[in-house]
Amino acid sequence: MGRLIRRLRSGESPIPGLVLLLVLVGAVFRQHLFSGYTFPWDFTATSHMAVFIANTAGSGNYTEWIPFLGGGFPLPVNALSMLYFPVWWMLGLLGIPSTVAVQTAIQVAHVWLGAAGVLALARSRGVSWRWAVLAAVAFVFYGGFYGSGSHENIFRGHAYAPWLLWSLTLPADRAYPRRLLALPVFVWILATGSYSGQALGFLQVGAIYFAIELWRSRKERDLRKLLLYAVPPAAGAMAVLLAVYLPSIVANARGELYRPFPPDAAERAIWSLKPVDLFGLYLDPFAWQGVDGTIRAWAVGAVVLIGVACVNRRILTEHLSLVAAGALATVASMLPSWVPAGEVLVKVPFMFPSRLVASDYKAVAAVALVILSALGWGRVAAEGRARYAAGVAGVLLLAGLFLAPRYTDIPPTATPWLVAGLVAAATALAYAPRRLGVVVPVLVGLLLVVDGFRMVSEMELRPGFSPWSTAPAGFPTLELHDERARTLDAILADPPDRRPARLPDTVSPSTGGSGLDATAYLADAYHLGDYSGAVTMERWRTSRSPRLTEAMLRPWTAWVVPCREVDCADGSPALSDRILAGESASVATTSYGLDEIRYRVRLQERSLFVENEFAARGWSADRDAIRKVKVGGALRGWVLPAGDYSFTARYVQPERGSQIGLAAFALLTMLAGMAAYRRAARPALVPVQTPAEEPVARQPVPSAGRGL
């Protein structure tokens, strides 16, 4: 406690800054936290995923198979399923219902988490507390949070970007970076809780960042020893990443998934940043040329840009890794907008795995801008030598304010007078007398807050909807969602004895999601449709076949044909009218659970049993005499022996063993990294040699009467 008090008095404690950020976030999202507001579109449309994962993890019904969506779907092959996101596991294990209010609060908390990450990153780079806090304040209002408010995984990814860079920053006072030990944990959270393109994009930029950090410190450190110490956490991070994405990688390699709209060069060009989007750094970043701009939103504000203009060569050199990371992220966000370059980049999918290219990289650019801005303003306060640069920046920003309407379909700001006033005030502040240096941080902070509230209040879509705020009335399935969040575990623990008919595809125009969009994981019904970017190949084939579609929409159905009438020997039997001639009572279900189906069989001869379920790797029977086959390229079939018996079919993720092995390897590498750090931090024992000409003084020997 005494140490904390001393740090508070000296201004070295992070607590005041963190509290300030908490107050700011609470002020911006006051309606979300206290009035029942939430985030629109995709957020409410997919909020049921967290409910399903949390409840199954907390109730002991954990599964990797979802029977309620897409005719049955293996969750791990969908990189966006968030199946391994630890926050949802924690909700379930702690017994906290995953209601809309809880999920909304978690998303709001990520804004504070991202700002705290900027604070930590700035401090790790030697930025003083006052300017580090201002960089974090600027990040609270970063436009990516508000433009992508409906995309919960992208939203969270923005918050994780500064923490990843923080873990890769080499401290000036230690030979071995202790924070690097947290890299596998950050990669786990990043890979499971953010958009998959962000995880891969951030790691690529992070690798460049760390390489420059190493190069910059080559004179102060033993790089060979540092690299040796860095190998365990880096290997663990890669193992974690591979463990999370392994099912998806395998499924794609085996041709088990189909993407109706693959991210080709033209699609990526739409969702990339373009030169005209530079206006969006301080003006309303929506729809510059008629396309939904929520993905491209990356506003940081006019005050931030004036601060960036005030940096000098010394600052750029000292923070070369951050500058390079921000520049690379900006180039990567823009390059696919030039279609010839995009055509080349399509051939390197590891660089651009998703179609939402701007979201994959822009957060790193924003982090670099806000920290460089804080350093620039610090230079203004300390030296007063940046007036010319600030004046030029102010003129350019004012020119952009009046030029932007020529290149946009809607007015770029609702309050041009406020933007002009903020630019003028910030420029004038750069010309303030040097004796005002102590109050410059306070004035800059006030301008950042005013500019930030201006930007987020103007973040509005063309029809007048907010991309980051929805009133409770805009979520029509709110009551059902929250009821299932509290009772889903009990519902899933009592499976029916026979699956009802599936519902056909539905399309919901509601901004709050309804029908399939908001309830598919909540056990309200079994749906043939889905809304994911990738579907199983069986689902795709069914959608192209009226006969398969009709079969899949029926209640659970058993078709049984004796093996003397069809080929049961090997291969995948072709679907024929004979197989679908009529339902058979010789096979029935006694329990239709999440990832387990129990059957009752009464057969007089060896037969082929076909059910209206999709075939998928991972399903197996508990009897060796029963063999699984795929019928008609889509349906699951079983070759059954004659007799009167019961058997159980269970789904187990085929790559689960490999995933567990990779996770165990990651844990071992973390332990190895901790051991290496402890060894590196242990002071070396150097023997003291006394010159021969100087006699060593003997120590007095205590007398026996006085004791030792």
XYZ file of C-alpha atoms in Angstrom, residues 8 95 118 155 182 190 270 330 399 455 482 504 601 659 664:
15
model
C 0.433 8.030 -6.835
C -22.785 -18.926 -13.991
C -2.323 2.066 -25.870
C -14.583 -4.537 -32.603
C 2.367 -13.313 -22.519
C -6.751 -12.647 -30.644
C -14.385 -2.588 -52.197
C -1.769 1.532 -43.876
C -8.498 22.711 -46.996
C -16.697 12.286 -34.301
C -32.384 -13.318 -22.511
C -36.295 -23.382 -44.445
C -32.557 -51.134 -34.411
C -5.435 -29.458 -31.030
C 0.002 -28.785 -24.471
